[in-house]
């Protein structure tokens, strides 16, 4: 990453995800996470495809 690069750190907290997983199943919880990620994609600047190798996404689990 060069000094001229843009950097974004974003955190998304999905309240009640355990309840969704427990009642509707993990597939429903996964769809919720994917939908939330899709909403983030609409409010952020598009990434040049040649820069995708520099992108990193992490899922941080909490208790």
Short mmCIF file of C-alpha atoms in Angstrom, two decimals, residues 2-61:
data_model
loop_
_atom_site.label_atom_id
_atom_site.label_comp_id
_atom_site.label_asym_id
_atom_site.label_seq_id
_atom_site.Cartn_x
_atom_site.Cartn_y
_atom_site.Cartn_z
CA UNK A 2 1.47 3.36 -1.00
CA UNK A 3 1.17 6.56 0.99
CA UNK A 4 -1.32 7.88 -1.58
CA UNK A 5 -3.66 4.90 -1.08
CA UNK A 6 -7.08 5.27 0.47
CA UNK A 7 -7.86 3.23 3.56
CA UNK A 8 -11.23 2.44 5.08
CA UNK A 9 -11.97 0.58 8.29
CA UNK A 10 -15.63 -0.24 8.78
CA UNK A 11 -17.28 -2.27 11.50
CA UNK A 12 -20.78 -3.67 11.29
CA UNK A 13 -22.53 -4.96 14.40
CA UNK A 14 -25.59 -7.10 13.66
CA UNK A 15 -27.67 -7.16 16.84
CA UNK A 16 -29.75 -10.27 17.37
CA UNK A 17 -27.86 -12.45 14.91
CA UNK A 18 -27.69 -15.35 17.38
CA UNK A 19 -31.47 -15.23 17.77
CA UNK A 20 -31.92 -15.32 14.00
CA UNK A 21 -29.52 -18.25 13.69
CA UNK A 22 -31.25 -20.10 16.55
CA UNK A 23 -34.81 -19.59 15.29
CA UNK A 24 -34.50 -19.38 11.50
CA UNK A 25 -31.23 -21.25 10.95
CA UNK A 26 -27.71 -20.31 9.97
CA UNK A 27 -28.64 -19.92 6.30
CA UNK A 28 -30.97 -17.07 7.26
CA UNK A 29 -28.23 -15.49 9.37
CA UNK A 30 -25.79 -15.79 6.47
CA UNK A 31 -28.29 -14.13 4.14
CA UNK A 32 -28.70 -11.27 6.62
CA UNK A 33 -24.93 -10.72 6.73
CA UNK A 34 -24.71 -10.84 2.93
CA UNK A 35 -27.55 -8.33 2.66
CA UNK A 36 -25.86 -5.98 5.12
CA UNK A 37 -22.61 -6.26 3.16
CA UNK A 38 -24.54 -5.43 -0.01
CA UNK A 39 -25.92 -2.26 1.61
CA UNK A 40 -22.37 -1.24 2.51
CA UNK A 41 -21.38 -1.68 -1.13
CA UNK A 42 -24.01 0.89 -2.18
CA UNK A 43 -22.73 3.61 0.17
CA UNK A 44 -19.02 3.18 -0.46
CA UNK A 45 -16.94 4.22 -3.44
CA UNK A 46 -16.52 1.46 -6.06
CA UNK A 47 -13.13 -0.25 -6.09
CA UNK A 48 -11.11 -0.46 -9.28
CA UNK A 49 -10.96 -4.19 -10.08
CA UNK A 50 -7.19 -4.01 -10.52
CA UNK A 51 -6.96 -2.98 -6.84
CA UNK A 52 -9.06 -5.88 -5.50
CA UNK A 53 -5.94 -7.86 -4.63
CA UNK A 54 -5.22 -5.14 -2.05
CA UNK A 55 -8.62 -5.48 -0.35
CA UNK A 56 -9.09 -7.43 2.85
CA UNK A 57 -12.31 -8.44 4.57
CA UNK A 58 -12.45 -10.00 8.04
CA UNK A 59 -15.32 -11.47 10.00
CA UNK A 60 -14.72 -10.98 13.70
CA UNK A 61 -16.80 -13.28 15.86
#
